[in-house]
Coordinates of C-alpha atoms in Angstrom, one line a residue:
M1 CA 138.4 106.1 83.5
A2 CA 136.8 108.4 81.0
V3 CA 133.3 107.8 79.9
T4 CA 132.7 107.7 76.1
L5 CA 129.6 109.6 75.2
T6 CA 127.7 109.1 71.9
A7 CA 127.2 112.1 69.6
E8 CA 123.7 112.5 70.9
E9 CA 124.9 112.5 74.5
Q10 CA 127.6 115.0 73.7
A11 CA 125.0 117.3 72.2
I12 CA 122.8 117.0 75.3
A13 CA 125.8 117.7 77.6
A14 CA 126.6 120.8 75.4
G15 CA 123.1 122.2 75.9
H16 CA 120.8 120.5 73.4
G17 CA 117.4 119.9 74.9
G18 CA 117.6 122.6 77.5
P19 CA 119.5 123.3 80.7
G20 CA 117.6 120.8 82.8
R21 CA 118.5 117.9 80.6
T22 CA 122.0 119.1 80.3
M23 CA 122.3 119.2 84.0
A24 CA 121.0 115.7 84.3
L25 CA 123.3 114.3 81.6
R26 CA 126.4 115.9 83.1
I27 CA 125.6 114.6 86.6
L28 CA 125.0 111.1 85.2
A29 CA 128.2 111.1 83.1
E30 CA 130.3 112.2 86.1
S31 CA 128.6 109.6 88.3
A32 CA 129.4 106.9 85.6
R33 CA 133.0 107.9 85.6
L34 CA 133.2 107.6 89.4
L35 CA 131.5 104.2 89.2
G36 CA 134.1 103.0 86.6
A37 CA 131.7 102.7 83.7
E38 CA 133.0 103.2 80.2
R39 CA 129.7 104.2 78.6
L40 CA 126.0 104.9 79.2
I41 CA 123.3 102.5 78.2
P42 CA 119.7 103.1 77.3
I43 CA 117.0 102.2 79.8
A44 CA 113.4 101.2 79.4
S45 CA 112.0 102.8 82.6
S46 CA 112.7 104.3 85.9
H47 CA 111.3 104.4 89.5
I48 CA 112.2 107.4 91.6
D49 CA 112.9 107.3 95.3
G50 CA 114.0 110.9 95.6
C51 CA 110.4 112.2 95.9
L52 CA 110.5 111.6 99.6
Y53 CA 111.3 114.8 101.5
H54 CA 114.5 114.6 103.5
G55 CA 115.4 118.3 103.5
D56 CA 115.2 121.5 101.4
S57 CA 118.1 120.5 99.1
G58 CA 116.1 117.8 97.4
V59 CA 113.3 120.3 96.6
A60 CA 115.9 122.7 95.2
F61 CA 117.3 120.0 93.0
A62 CA 114.0 118.9 91.5
E63 CA 112.7 122.4 91.0
K64 CA 116.0 123.4 89.3
L65 CA 115.4 120.6 86.8
V66 CA 111.8 121.8 86.3
E67 CA 113.0 125.4 85.7
G68 CA 115.5 124.0 83.1
G69 CA 112.7 122.5 81.1
A70 CA 113.6 118.9 81.9
E71 CA 111.2 116.0 81.5
V72 CA 111.6 112.3 82.0
T73 CA 112.1 110.5 78.6
V74 CA 111.2 107.0 79.8
P75 CA 108.1 105.7 81.7
T76 CA 108.8 106.7 85.3
T77 CA 106.9 105.9 88.5
L78 CA 107.2 107.6 91.9
N79 CA 108.0 106.0 95.2
V80 CA 106.3 107.3 98.4
G81 CA 106.3 110.9 99.3
A82 CA 106.1 112.4 102.8
L83 CA 102.4 113.2 102.5
D84 CA 99.2 111.3 102.2
L85 CA 97.6 113.5 99.6
L86 CA 94.3 111.7 100.1
R87 CA 94.2 112.3 103.8
P88 CA 96.8 115.0 104.5
Q89 CA 95.6 115.7 108.0
Q90 CA 97.0 112.5 109.4
V91 CA 100.6 113.5 108.7
R92 CA 102.1 115.5 111.6
L93 CA 104.8 117.5 109.7
D94 CA 105.2 121.2 110.6
S95 CA 104.0 123.8 108.1
H96 CA 107.5 124.3 106.5
Q97 CA 108.1 120.6 106.1
R98 CA 104.6 120.1 104.8
D99 CA 105.0 122.8 102.2
M100 CA 108.4 121.6 101.1
A101 CA 107.2 118.0 100.9
L102 CA 104.3 119.0 98.7
R103 CA 106.6 121.1 96.5
L104 CA 108.9 118.1 96.0
M105 CA 106.0 115.8 95.1
R106 CA 104.6 118.4 92.6
A107 CA 108.0 119.0 91.1
H108 CA 108.3 115.3 90.2
E109 CA 104.8 115.4 88.7
A110 CA 105.9 118.5 86.6
L111 CA 108.8 116.4 85.3
G112 CA 106.4 113.9 83.8
C113 CA 106.6 111.1 86.4
R114 CA 103.5 109.0 87.1
A115 CA 102.0 109.9 90.4
T116 CA 101.9 106.3 91.7
W117 CA 103.3 107.2 95.2
T118 CA 104.1 103.6 96.0
C119 CA 107.1 101.5 97.0
A120 CA 105.5 98.5 95.1
P121 CA 105.3 100.0 91.6
Y122 CA 105.6 96.4 90.2
Q123 CA 102.1 95.8 91.7
A124 CA 100.8 99.0 90.2
G125 CA 101.4 98.0 86.6
H126 CA 105.1 99.0 86.2
R127 CA 106.7 95.6 85.4
P128 CA 109.7 95.7 83.1
E129 CA 110.4 92.7 80.9
C130 CA 113.1 90.2 81.9
G131 CA 116.5 91.4 80.6
E132 CA 115.5 95.0 80.2
D133 CA 117.8 97.7 81.6
V134 CA 116.1 100.1 84.0
A135 CA 117.0 102.6 86.6
W136 CA 115.1 102.0 89.8
G137 CA 115.5 103.5 93.3
E138 CA 114.2 102.2 96.7
S139 CA 115.7 99.1 98.1
N140 CA 112.8 96.7 98.0
A141 CA 111.8 97.8 94.5
V142 CA 115.3 97.3 93.2
A143 CA 115.5 93.8 94.8
F144 CA 112.1 93.0 93.2
V145 CA 112.8 94.2 89.7
N146 CA 116.2 92.5 89.5
S147 CA 115.2 89.2 91.2
I148 CA 111.5 88.5 90.6
L149 CA 111.1 90.2 87.2
G150 CA 114.7 89.6 85.9
A151 CA 115.2 93.2 84.7
R152 CA 118.5 94.9 85.3
S153 CA 119.1 97.8 87.7
N154 CA 121.7 99.0 90.1
R155 CA 120.6 100.5 93.5
Y156 CA 120.1 104.0 92.2
G157 CA 119.9 106.6 95.0
D158 CA 118.2 109.9 95.2
F159 CA 119.0 112.4 92.4
L160 CA 120.8 109.8 90.2
D161 CA 117.6 107.9 89.6
L162 CA 116.0 111.1 88.3
C163 CA 119.0 111.9 86.1
C164 CA 118.6 108.5 84.6
A165 CA 114.9 109.0 84.0
I166 CA 115.5 112.4 82.3
T167 CA 118.3 111.2 80.1
G168 CA 116.9 107.7 79.4
R169 CA 120.3 106.3 80.2
A170 CA 122.3 104.6 83.0
P171 CA 126.0 103.8 83.6
A172 CA 127.0 100.5 82.0
T173 CA 128.2 98.9 85.2
G174 CA 127.2 96.6 88.1
L175 CA 124.1 94.6 87.7
H176 CA 123.4 95.9 84.2
L177 CA 126.3 93.6 83.1
P178 CA 125.2 89.9 82.8
E179 CA 128.5 88.6 84.2
N180 CA 127.8 90.5 87.5
R181 CA 124.5 88.8 88.0
R182 CA 125.8 85.2 88.6
A183 CA 125.3 83.8 92.1
T184 CA 128.4 82.9 94.1
L185 CA 126.6 82.0 97.3
L186 CA 124.3 78.9 97.7
V187 CA 121.7 78.9 100.5
D188 CA 120.5 75.3 101.0
T189 CA 117.2 75.4 103.0
S190 CA 116.8 71.6 103.3
A191 CA 117.4 71.8 107.1
I192 CA 114.4 74.0 107.6
P193 CA 111.1 72.1 108.2
E194 CA 108.7 72.2 105.2
K195 CA 105.9 73.2 107.6
L196 CA 107.7 76.4 108.4
K197 CA 108.5 77.2 104.8
K198 CA 104.7 77.3 104.0
L199 CA 104.0 80.1 106.4
D200 CA 103.8 83.8 105.4
V201 CA 105.7 84.7 108.5
F202 CA 108.7 82.6 107.3
F203 CA 109.7 84.8 104.4
P204 CA 110.5 88.2 106.1
V205 CA 112.5 86.2 108.7
L206 CA 114.4 84.3 106.1
G207 CA 115.0 87.6 104.3
A208 CA 116.3 89.2 107.5
W209 CA 118.7 86.3 108.1
Y210 CA 119.7 86.2 104.4
G211 CA 120.5 89.9 104.2
R212 CA 122.9 89.7 107.2
A213 CA 124.5 86.5 105.8
A214 CA 124.8 87.6 102.2
G215 CA 125.6 91.3 102.5
E216 CA 126.4 92.4 99.0
A217 CA 127.0 88.8 97.7
I218 CA 124.5 87.4 95.1
G219 CA 123.0 84.2 96.3
V220 CA 120.7 81.5 95.1
I221 CA 118.2 80.0 97.6
D222 CA 117.5 76.4 97.0
G223 CA 114.7 74.3 98.4
L224 CA 111.9 76.9 98.7
P225 CA 108.3 75.7 98.1
Q226 CA 107.3 76.1 94.4
A227 CA 103.9 77.5 95.5
V228 CA 105.4 80.7 96.9
S229 CA 103.3 83.8 96.3
E230 CA 104.6 87.1 94.8
D231 CA 103.8 88.8 98.2
N232 CA 106.0 86.2 99.9
L233 CA 108.9 87.0 97.6
K234 CA 108.2 90.7 98.0
A235 CA 108.5 90.3 101.8
F236 CA 111.7 88.3 101.5
G237 CA 113.4 90.8 99.2
A238 CA 112.4 93.8 101.3
A239 CA 113.7 92.3 104.5
A240 CA 116.9 91.1 102.8
A241 CA 117.5 94.6 101.3
S242 CA 116.9 96.2 104.6
S243 CA 119.2 94.0 106.7
G244 CA 121.9 93.7 104.0
S245 CA 122.8 95.3 100.8
V246 CA 120.8 92.9 98.6
A247 CA 119.9 94.2 95.2
L248 CA 119.6 90.8 93.5
F249 CA 118.8 87.3 94.7
H250 CA 117.9 84.1 92.9
A251 CA 115.4 81.5 94.1
A252 CA 115.8 78.2 92.4
G253 CA 112.7 77.3 90.3
L254 CA 111.0 80.6 91.2
T255 CA 112.9 83.5 89.7
P256 CA 113.6 83.9 86.0
E257 CA 117.3 83.7 86.0
A258 CA 117.3 80.6 88.2
P259 CA 115.4 77.7 86.7
N260 CA 117.7 75.7 89.0
A261 CA 120.6 76.5 91.4
E262 CA 123.2 75.3 88.8
T263 CA 122.0 77.8 86.2
A264 CA 122.1 80.7 88.7
L265 CA 125.6 79.7 89.7
G266 CA 126.6 79.8 86.0
G267 CA 127.7 76.2 86.2
Q268 CA 130.4 77.0 88.6
P269 CA 130.8 75.8 92.2
P270 CA 129.6 78.3 94.8
A271 CA 132.2 80.2 96.7
E272 CA 130.2 79.6 99.9
V273 CA 127.4 77.3 101.0
L274 CA 125.1 78.2 103.9
R275 CA 122.6 75.8 105.5
P276 CA 120.3 77.7 107.9
T277 CA 118.3 75.8 110.4
A278 CA 115.0 76.5 112.2
A279 CA 117.1 77.6 115.2
D280 CA 119.0 80.1 113.1
L281 CA 115.7 81.6 111.9
L282 CA 114.3 81.8 115.4
V283 CA 117.3 83.9 116.3
A284 CA 116.7 86.0 113.2
R285 CA 113.0 86.4 114.2
D286 CA 113.9 87.5 117.7
S287 CA 116.4 90.0 116.3
L288 CA 113.5 91.8 114.6
S289 CA 111.9 92.7 118.0
T290 CA 113.4 95.3 120.4
V291 CA 111.0 94.6 123.3
E292 CA 109.1 91.9 125.1
G293 CA 105.9 91.8 127.0
T294 CA 102.2 92.4 126.2
E295 CA 102.1 96.2 126.0
L296 CA 100.9 97.4 122.5
D297 CA 100.4 101.0 121.2
A298 CA 100.0 100.5 117.5
I299 CA 100.2 98.1 114.6
A300 CA 101.5 98.9 111.1
V301 CA 101.6 96.7 108.0
G302 CA 102.4 97.4 104.4
S303 CA 106.1 97.8 104.0
P304 CA 106.4 97.3 101.1
H305 CA 102.9 98.6 100.4
F306 CA 100.1 96.2 101.1
S307 CA 98.7 94.5 98.0
H308 CA 95.0 93.8 97.2
S309 CA 95.5 90.1 98.1
E310 CA 97.0 91.0 101.4
F311 CA 94.0 93.2 102.3
K312 CA 91.7 90.3 101.5
Q313 CA 93.8 88.2 103.8
L314 CA 93.5 90.8 106.5
L315 CA 89.8 91.0 106.2
H316 CA 89.6 87.2 106.4
L317 CA 91.6 87.1 109.6
L318 CA 89.6 90.0 111.2
D319 CA 86.4 88.1 110.4
G320 CA 84.2 91.0 111.4
R321 CA 86.1 91.9 114.5
R322 CA 87.5 95.4 115.3
S323 CA 91.0 96.6 116.3
Q324 CA 91.3 98.0 119.8
V325 CA 94.5 99.9 119.0
P326 CA 95.6 102.1 116.1
F327 CA 96.1 99.8 113.1
H328 CA 97.8 101.4 110.1
A329 CA 97.8 99.7 106.7
C330 CA 100.0 101.4 104.2
T331 CA 99.3 101.0 100.5
G332 CA 99.1 102.6 97.0
R333 CA 96.2 104.3 95.4
H334 CA 95.9 101.5 92.8
V335 CA 94.9 99.2 95.7
I336 CA 92.5 101.7 97.2
E337 CA 90.7 101.9 93.9
Q338 CA 90.3 98.1 93.8
L339 CA 89.0 98.1 97.4
E340 CA 86.6 100.9 96.7
A341 CA 85.2 99.1 93.6
E342 CA 84.6 96.0 95.7
D343 CA 83.0 97.9 98.7
L344 CA 85.8 96.7 101.0
L345 CA 87.2 100.0 102.0
Q346 CA 84.3 100.8 104.4
E347 CA 84.5 97.3 105.8
L348 CA 88.2 97.9 106.6
E349 CA 87.4 101.2 108.2
R350 CA 84.6 99.7 110.3
A351 CA 87.2 97.2 111.6
G352 CA 89.4 100.1 112.8
I353 CA 91.9 99.9 110.0
N354 CA 93.5 103.3 109.1
I355 CA 94.4 103.3 105.4
V356 CA 97.6 105.2 104.6
A357 CA 98.2 106.1 101.0
D358 CA 101.0 107.8 99.1
T359 CA 103.4 107.3 102.1
C360 CA 104.0 105.1 105.1
V361 CA 104.2 105.4 108.9
V362 CA 107.9 104.8 109.0
V363 CA 109.0 107.6 106.7
T364 CA 106.7 110.4 107.9
P365 CA 105.2 111.2 111.3
I366 CA 101.8 109.6 111.5
L367 CA 102.1 107.5 114.7
E368 CA 101.0 109.2 117.9
G369 CA 104.0 110.6 119.8
F370 CA 107.6 109.4 119.6
S371 CA 107.6 106.4 121.8
G372 CA 105.6 103.2 122.3
V373 CA 105.4 99.7 121.1
L374 CA 104.6 98.9 117.5
M375 CA 103.8 95.5 116.2
T376 CA 104.3 94.6 112.5
N377 CA 104.6 91.6 110.2
S378 CA 107.1 93.5 108.0
G379 CA 110.8 92.7 108.3
K380 CA 111.5 96.1 106.7
F381 CA 109.2 98.0 109.2
A382 CA 110.9 96.1 112.0
H383 CA 114.3 97.1 110.8
Y384 CA 113.6 100.8 110.4
A385 CA 110.9 101.7 112.8
P386 CA 113.0 102.1 116.0
G387 CA 115.3 104.6 114.4
N388 CA 112.7 106.4 112.4
T389 CA 109.8 106.6 114.8
G390 CA 111.2 106.1 118.3
Y391 CA 108.9 103.1 118.8
D392 CA 110.0 99.7 120.0
V393 CA 109.1 96.9 117.7
L394 CA 107.5 93.5 118.1
Y395 CA 107.6 91.3 115.0
G396 CA 104.8 88.7 114.4
S397 CA 102.7 87.1 111.7
L398 CA 99.8 88.9 110.1
S399 CA 97.6 86.6 112.2
D400 CA 99.5 87.7 115.3
C401 CA 99.0 91.3 114.4
V402 CA 95.2 90.8 114.0
E403 CA 94.8 88.8 117.2
S404 CA 96.8 91.4 119.1
A405 CA 94.7 94.2 117.6
V406 CA 91.5 92.6 118.6
A407 CA 92.8 91.8 122.1
G408 CA 94.4 95.2 122.6
R409 CA 97.6 93.5 123.8
V410 CA 100.4 91.4 122.3
V411 CA 99.3 87.9 121.3
R412 CA 101.8 85.7 119.4
D413 CA 101.5 82.1 118.3
E414 CA 104.8 80.6 119.3
S415 CA 103.8 77.2 118.0
L416 CA 104.5 78.4 114.5
W417 CA 108.2 78.2 115.3
S418 CA 108.2 74.9 117.3
A419 CA 108.4 72.7 114.2

């Protein structure tokens, strides 16, 4: 199917605006054709995932755009890079990889992107309005912007997200179209004890279960507590996007396009109804761990990036105690600024918490060695850490992580799941 370009878009494709912008428009138009879109639509903002170094080709692509005079034309934030620019010594890349990772990050800055370096841009002030079309990359960020904010984005991958940002356009297809945002799957959580639903540890586990059950389907989850925090929904969406292909979910009474389940379903009966039980979730929880026992080499939290409120909760649980194992907390600079202003950063460091900014321990080598046991409260970390780091993983609540850190061995409160 041919893509119909406006007169302005045709002019850009023909060279107006410089070779960098032309390159971006041509890539975008061809991608739109392959995706079956008939036209491009304007976008309000973008979030770029392609600033993480995976190889030299990504650097060549970004620098080619810089050399061609390209700049982003909509507000654009940056996901994590491969370096902690505040504490570069803690990243164990070799000299070539370090140099190329830095060139990639600097090239994106040269294109006019905001140097946010966070996978939670929505907690760094980048919050599109409900109904706005945007082009976001990074799985958790896409799930969040679609589901919790109600903006419209497909799962834009590396390179295409940047082309969207430079042209200010995206293919008119997928989740940009209202008819593709209706839920067809109903998840009835009434069989899950209310006591369990009130725990922070419940949401990543439900997300891991949901991702595997839903796959690419759009579902509406009914029966969640109405006092759910944004961090709870963030954790749910990140786990669901990691274990499945979830780019949009609805939560009845909680997300903007689902004042109730019937609205999210568009007034039509669901194609499928799932009723998970506590036993199903216990299986999902156990699937997030790859090892048993009490051995513990490191703890990592903050995938997606730890928020200010999560750091406050961490300090509350530590209650003046110190970690006996390496404890990494990954976050964005916007949170570090808040912690510094409140004199909490030194308190965290005294407790043995290693703050990682601009990146995270799963996407770049920060952990000691290439094997060991890592404990986390993140469903996303649990999913990716074995393959990316070589570490086995133990999943637990944030409280479990803190008690294990203080004890220097694995401590888990199994009573949370006995309800």
